[in-house]
Amino acid sequence: MGWEEGRFPQKSSEGRKLREVGPTLLTENFTLISSHIGTPLKERILGSKSDLVVIEMSSESDRRDLYNHYRDVVRKMMYSNGDLEDPIPYCVDLVLDMVKFQMVKRLLQFAAAAEYVSEGLDDHLVDDSDDDEVRTTRIPDSSLTRMKSFVNSIGLGESADDLLKLNDSEEDERKRRIANFVKHELPSDEYSRFSAARSATFLDEVKGGSKRKHKEGNLLWWLGAPQCEPSVSFILAFTGREVVAYFVDAAVTVMRTEESNLFLNDTKDSHVAAPYEDCPLQIRHYTEALRRCEGWRRHRDFLFGYNETVETDVDCQEKADNSASLNSGTEENGCQQVTNGSDSLNGGITYM
């Protein structure tokens, strides 16, 4: 069983049907989704000089080099989070597609949120301008402050400071599982390669401190976006790392809880594995992990989709309570109206 184009169908948007997500179609989807963002927003926030958000690669070789680079990054991250050193190629393609799709989704949220922030700052500067005021030197915001500002602008329902204080039980369990693997199961001859895989990152490596000439990788270029605030690239890289870690960890959970005697496993070369062979995670483990992720099923958001679900449920309950106080027979109608409104904003609910 392998990756097939169109495994994850996308809902139509404003009468124009988006193409289905597959290994070669995410940039085209980004172009279509970006068409809903006005030109002033692209010029003011994203720094684009034209009406196109997507920047064409200089050559097909550049596009291929970037694809191979980030595919290798994903492969290493999969290895360091629970898959074998050589995962099944179809699984690598699937995880890479998910990473790129979630990064583009987050980038568009940055752009939409920045529009409101920019308008508010423009109004503030106009109101507070005073030619007679003595100008003072202001200490620039730190990278951490700028990143917190971006996180707060996403609208996750919690501030960046609140999120930093939370204990992530899933991350803690993931770290314990990996530590136990390194201590008891990792062969000694693989330790150096495993350590190198742990350092894989989506962050750009630059030549000689230059911010324009990249030694390896160019994340915004790969996503088809213009150059942005450096904090945006940092958050996108962090998002990509978390998508891989969460995705692989969920697939490991599926593998450990399934009835293994009911399935045949493939090796990385697509041969049926013998019972005694160590096998990489199978495509069924990853697809089942997607199916179990409510945020992905409902909102096509693998990391943050559950937040919208919670808010929708709360609004639905409030609507039902208000309806009950007015008319005991309107609870169901009120809840249905809220649900329909949520579907229209999030492209509808599509179960896999």
XYZ file of C-alpha atoms in Angstrom:
352
model
C 0.000 0.000 0.000
C 1.572 3.300 -0.988
C 1.037 6.996 -1.323
C -1.532 7.955 -3.907
C -2.247 11.380 -5.306
C -5.387 12.758 -3.765
C -5.451 10.760 -0.565
C -6.603 13.896 1.261
C -9.322 15.667 -0.783
C -9.761 19.373 -0.288
C -13.049 21.235 -0.188
C -13.899 23.778 -2.847
C -13.454 27.449 -2.031
C -15.700 30.176 -3.464
C -16.738 28.057 -6.402
C -13.184 27.167 -7.378
C -12.225 23.589 -6.571
C -8.790 23.156 -5.054
C -6.673 20.369 -6.446
C -6.066 17.410 -4.210
C -3.055 17.337 -1.923
C -0.218 15.146 -3.121
C 3.568 15.117 -3.336
C 3.720 17.726 -6.137
C 0.670 19.912 -5.600
C 1.156 21.889 -2.383
C 2.634 24.960 -4.085
C -0.369 25.087 -6.441
C -2.714 24.848 -3.456
C -0.800 27.696 -1.816
C -1.340 29.801 -4.937
C -5.082 29.171 -4.902
C -5.465 29.775 -1.171
C -3.344 32.915 -1.417
C -5.696 34.330 -4.049
C -8.101 35.156 -1.223
C -5.550 37.556 0.305
C -5.739 41.061 -1.159
C -2.858 42.747 -2.937
C -2.410 45.494 -0.286
C -1.924 42.822 2.375
C 0.705 41.047 0.297
C 2.581 44.276 -0.387
C 2.417 45.667 3.141
C 2.803 42.532 5.236
C 4.592 39.981 3.087
C 6.714 42.496 1.229
C 5.700 41.336 -2.238
C 6.251 43.728 -5.140
C 3.657 42.116 -7.393
C 0.215 40.563 -7.217
C 1.682 37.075 -6.774
C 2.507 35.597 -3.394
C 4.204 32.547 -4.875
C 7.741 33.194 -6.070
C 8.895 31.063 -8.985
C 12.018 29.012 -8.505
C 14.926 30.113 -10.670
C 15.213 26.655 -12.182
C 13.883 23.153 -11.895
C 17.206 22.052 -10.419
C 16.829 24.535 -7.552
C 13.352 23.229 -6.869
C 14.601 19.650 -6.891
C 17.560 20.456 -4.636
C 15.289 22.051 -2.053
C 12.877 19.144 -2.233
C 15.693 16.651 -1.665
C 17.126 18.730 1.173
C 13.873 18.973 3.129
C 12.982 15.384 2.347
C 16.248 14.346 3.967
C 15.497 16.603 6.949
C 12.122 14.904 7.381
C 13.686 11.451 7.039
C 16.187 12.224 9.803
C 13.460 13.628 12.043
C 11.358 10.521 11.489
C 14.331 8.379 12.498
C 14.989 10.391 15.650
C 11.336 10.183 16.707
C 10.717 6.459 16.400
C 10.879 5.258 12.799
C 13.821 3.297 11.443
C 16.870 4.950 9.916
C 15.556 4.128 6.447
C 11.782 4.698 6.517
C 9.491 3.564 3.734
C 9.752 6.180 0.935
C 5.971 6.532 0.683
C 5.842 7.355 4.394
C 8.543 10.004 4.006
C 6.556 11.594 1.172
C 3.406 11.565 3.289
C 5.084 13.211 6.289
C 6.830 15.760 4.043
C 3.510 16.703 2.448
C 1.910 17.101 5.856
C 4.764 19.315 7.052
C 4.586 21.589 4.014
C 0.800 21.783 4.108
C 0.793 22.776 7.801
C 3.575 25.338 7.287
C 1.686 27.002 4.439
C -1.490 26.993 6.521
C 0.343 28.673 9.403
C 1.990 31.194 7.057
C -1.400 32.273 5.730
C -2.628 32.685 9.303
C 0.373 34.920 10.005
C -0.514 37.062 6.997
C -4.177 37.360 7.966
C -3.340 38.231 11.569
C -0.608 40.692 10.567
C -3.113 42.701 8.521
C -5.050 43.633 11.646
C -1.879 44.240 13.664
C -0.457 46.511 10.968
C -3.649 48.556 10.694
C -3.709 49.016 14.460
C -0.076 50.130 14.529
C -0.666 52.588 11.681
C -3.563 54.187 13.578
C -1.498 54.335 16.760
C 1.415 56.045 15.016
C -0.870 58.646 13.437
C -2.603 59.461 16.719
C 0.584 59.681 18.772
C 2.715 61.607 16.274
C 4.044 64.893 17.630
C 6.679 66.959 15.848
C 7.655 68.690 19.125
C 8.140 65.432 20.999
C 11.731 64.594 21.857
C 12.556 61.290 20.217
C 14.195 58.663 22.400
C 16.252 55.678 21.474
C 14.256 52.477 21.922
C 15.822 49.133 22.649
C 14.846 46.749 19.836
C 12.576 43.850 20.676
C 14.342 40.580 21.263
C 13.701 37.592 19.053
C 11.751 35.983 21.895
C 9.507 39.034 22.203
C 8.834 39.111 18.469
C 8.074 35.397 18.429
C 5.668 35.783 21.349
C 3.952 38.572 19.433
C 3.501 36.325 16.401
C 2.164 33.472 18.535
C -0.290 35.812 20.248
C -1.505 37.046 16.854
C -2.426 33.539 15.674
C -5.443 33.409 17.970
C -4.942 30.045 19.652
C -7.097 31.037 22.621
C -4.085 31.225 24.962
C -1.193 33.657 25.123
C 2.380 32.680 24.369
C 3.303 33.088 28.050
C 0.468 30.771 29.079
C 1.559 28.175 26.536
C 5.149 28.308 27.785
C 3.970 27.560 31.333
C 1.937 24.514 30.326
C 3.302 21.035 30.895
C 3.062 19.010 27.700
C 2.391 15.480 28.911
C 2.578 14.067 25.377
C 5.969 15.662 24.785
C 7.227 14.365 28.139
C 6.054 10.849 27.290
C 7.668 11.117 23.859
C 10.975 12.139 25.429
C 10.820 9.247 27.885
C 10.145 6.791 25.061
C 13.076 8.095 23.005
C 15.386 8.090 26.040
C 14.431 4.491 26.781
C 15.089 3.557 23.148
C 18.537 5.173 23.196
C 19.435 3.478 26.475
C 18.197 -0.042 25.803
C 17.562 -0.569 22.085
C 19.793 1.685 19.989
C 22.802 -0.232 18.603
C 26.118 1.335 19.501
C 27.148 1.682 15.860
C 24.038 3.799 15.163
C 24.484 6.236 18.037
C 26.457 8.840 16.091
C 23.979 8.767 13.200
C 21.046 8.971 15.597
C 22.616 11.981 17.334
C 23.119 13.675 13.966
C 19.489 12.985 13.080
C 18.387 14.602 16.347
C 20.017 17.847 15.200
C 18.105 17.993 11.894
C 16.249 21.270 11.483
C 14.176 23.249 9.004
C 16.091 26.416 9.885
C 18.191 27.858 7.081
C 21.966 27.609 7.188
C 23.612 30.732 5.788
C 27.079 31.293 4.367
C 29.404 33.448 6.398
C 26.635 35.131 8.360
C 24.915 36.387 5.224
C 21.137 36.390 5.420
C 20.691 36.120 1.677
C 23.087 33.413 0.541
C 21.924 30.137 1.965
C 24.338 27.267 2.430
C 21.571 24.692 2.751
C 17.840 25.164 2.490
C 15.668 28.196 1.993
C 12.450 27.567 3.864
C 10.381 30.504 2.638
C 11.493 29.927 -0.939
C 10.546 26.248 -0.684
C 7.114 27.242 0.609
C 6.710 29.673 -2.280
C 6.615 32.752 -0.053
C 8.492 36.072 -0.140
C 11.029 36.914 2.520
C 9.428 37.724 5.882
C 10.382 38.682 9.402
C 13.034 36.196 10.656
C 10.759 35.162 13.515
C 8.280 33.820 10.966
C 10.858 31.384 9.599
C 11.748 30.324 13.126
C 8.127 29.581 14.035
C 7.532 27.774 10.753
C 10.609 25.614 11.372
C 9.377 24.850 14.879
C 5.940 23.989 13.500
C 7.490 21.590 10.998
C 9.548 19.865 13.665
C 6.498 19.424 15.901
C 4.415 18.055 13.032
C 7.019 15.373 12.337
C 7.459 14.526 16.024
C 3.734 14.334 16.726
C 2.963 12.454 13.511
C 5.637 9.802 14.053
C 4.780 9.443 17.738
C 1.113 8.911 16.861
C 2.109 6.315 14.261
C 4.257 4.515 16.852
C 1.246 4.410 19.184
C -0.861 2.879 16.415
C 1.823 0.279 15.720
C 2.113 -0.725 19.372
C -1.639 -1.095 19.882
C -2.556 -2.985 16.713
C -2.907 -6.744 16.340
C 0.413 -7.284 14.606
C -0.376 -10.870 13.611
C -3.142 -9.612 11.322
C -0.812 -7.701 8.991
C 2.122 -8.248 6.690
C 4.809 -5.572 6.788
C 6.908 -4.090 4.012
C 10.594 -3.323 4.149
C 11.971 -0.015 2.879
C 12.476 -1.734 -0.492
C 8.782 -2.712 -0.694
C 9.471 -6.382 -0.050
C 7.385 -8.373 2.400
C 9.342 -8.582 5.634
C 10.073 -11.826 7.420
C 8.669 -12.199 10.960
C 12.110 -11.753 12.537
C 13.025 -8.575 10.594
C 12.865 -5.085 12.042
C 10.384 -3.155 9.942
C 9.897 0.584 9.591
C 6.547 2.127 10.374
C 4.043 1.220 7.687
C 1.824 3.539 5.676
C -1.198 2.136 7.547
C 0.264 3.387 10.828
C 0.538 6.947 9.521
C -2.868 6.994 7.843
C -4.506 5.612 10.975
C -2.739 8.297 13.032
C -4.283 10.888 10.712
C -7.703 9.313 11.025
C -7.525 9.469 14.815
C -6.462 13.134 14.853
C -9.663 15.098 15.373
C -8.029 18.395 14.463
C -7.034 16.988 11.066
C -10.376 15.333 10.396
C -12.399 18.410 11.232
C -10.214 21.353 10.238
C -7.218 19.973 8.309
C -5.021 21.312 11.131
C -2.823 18.585 12.569
C -1.429 20.560 15.526
C -3.960 23.255 16.397
C -7.251 22.065 14.924
C -8.539 20.905 18.278
C -8.674 24.518 19.543
C -11.364 25.445 17.009
C -13.215 22.264 17.950
C -13.265 23.230 21.606
C -14.435 26.750 20.836
C -17.162 25.425 18.547
C -18.371 23.022 21.229
C -18.482 25.807 23.813
C -20.370 28.143 21.486
C -22.747 25.343 20.599
C -23.461 24.652 24.261
C -24.028 28.335 25.016
C -26.378 28.580 22.055
C -28.277 25.531 23.249
C -28.553 26.914 26.797
C -29.843 30.253 25.537
C -32.322 28.542 23.268
C -33.541 26.360 26.121
C -34.324 29.410 28.230
C -36.437 30.879 25.423
C -37.947 27.802 23.885
C -37.328 24.249 24.996
C -37.673 23.001 21.421
C -34.924 25.096 19.821
C -31.789 23.587 21.347
C -31.119 21.341 18.377
C -31.758 24.086 15.821
C -29.477 26.528 17.601
C -26.661 24.022 17.817
C -27.089 23.125 14.146
C -26.772 26.787 13.141
C -23.481 27.142 15.003
C -22.169 23.900 13.528
C -23.096 24.971 9.995
C -21.358 28.289 10.541
C -18.221 26.525 11.698
C -18.304 24.242 8.658
C -18.506 27.165 6.269
C -15.458 28.783 7.867
C -13.355 25.648 7.994
C -14.230 24.036 4.686
C -16.629 21.522 6.209
C -15.963 18.354 8.122
C -14.431 15.562 6.075
C -13.929 12.207 7.732
C -11.324 9.850 6.358
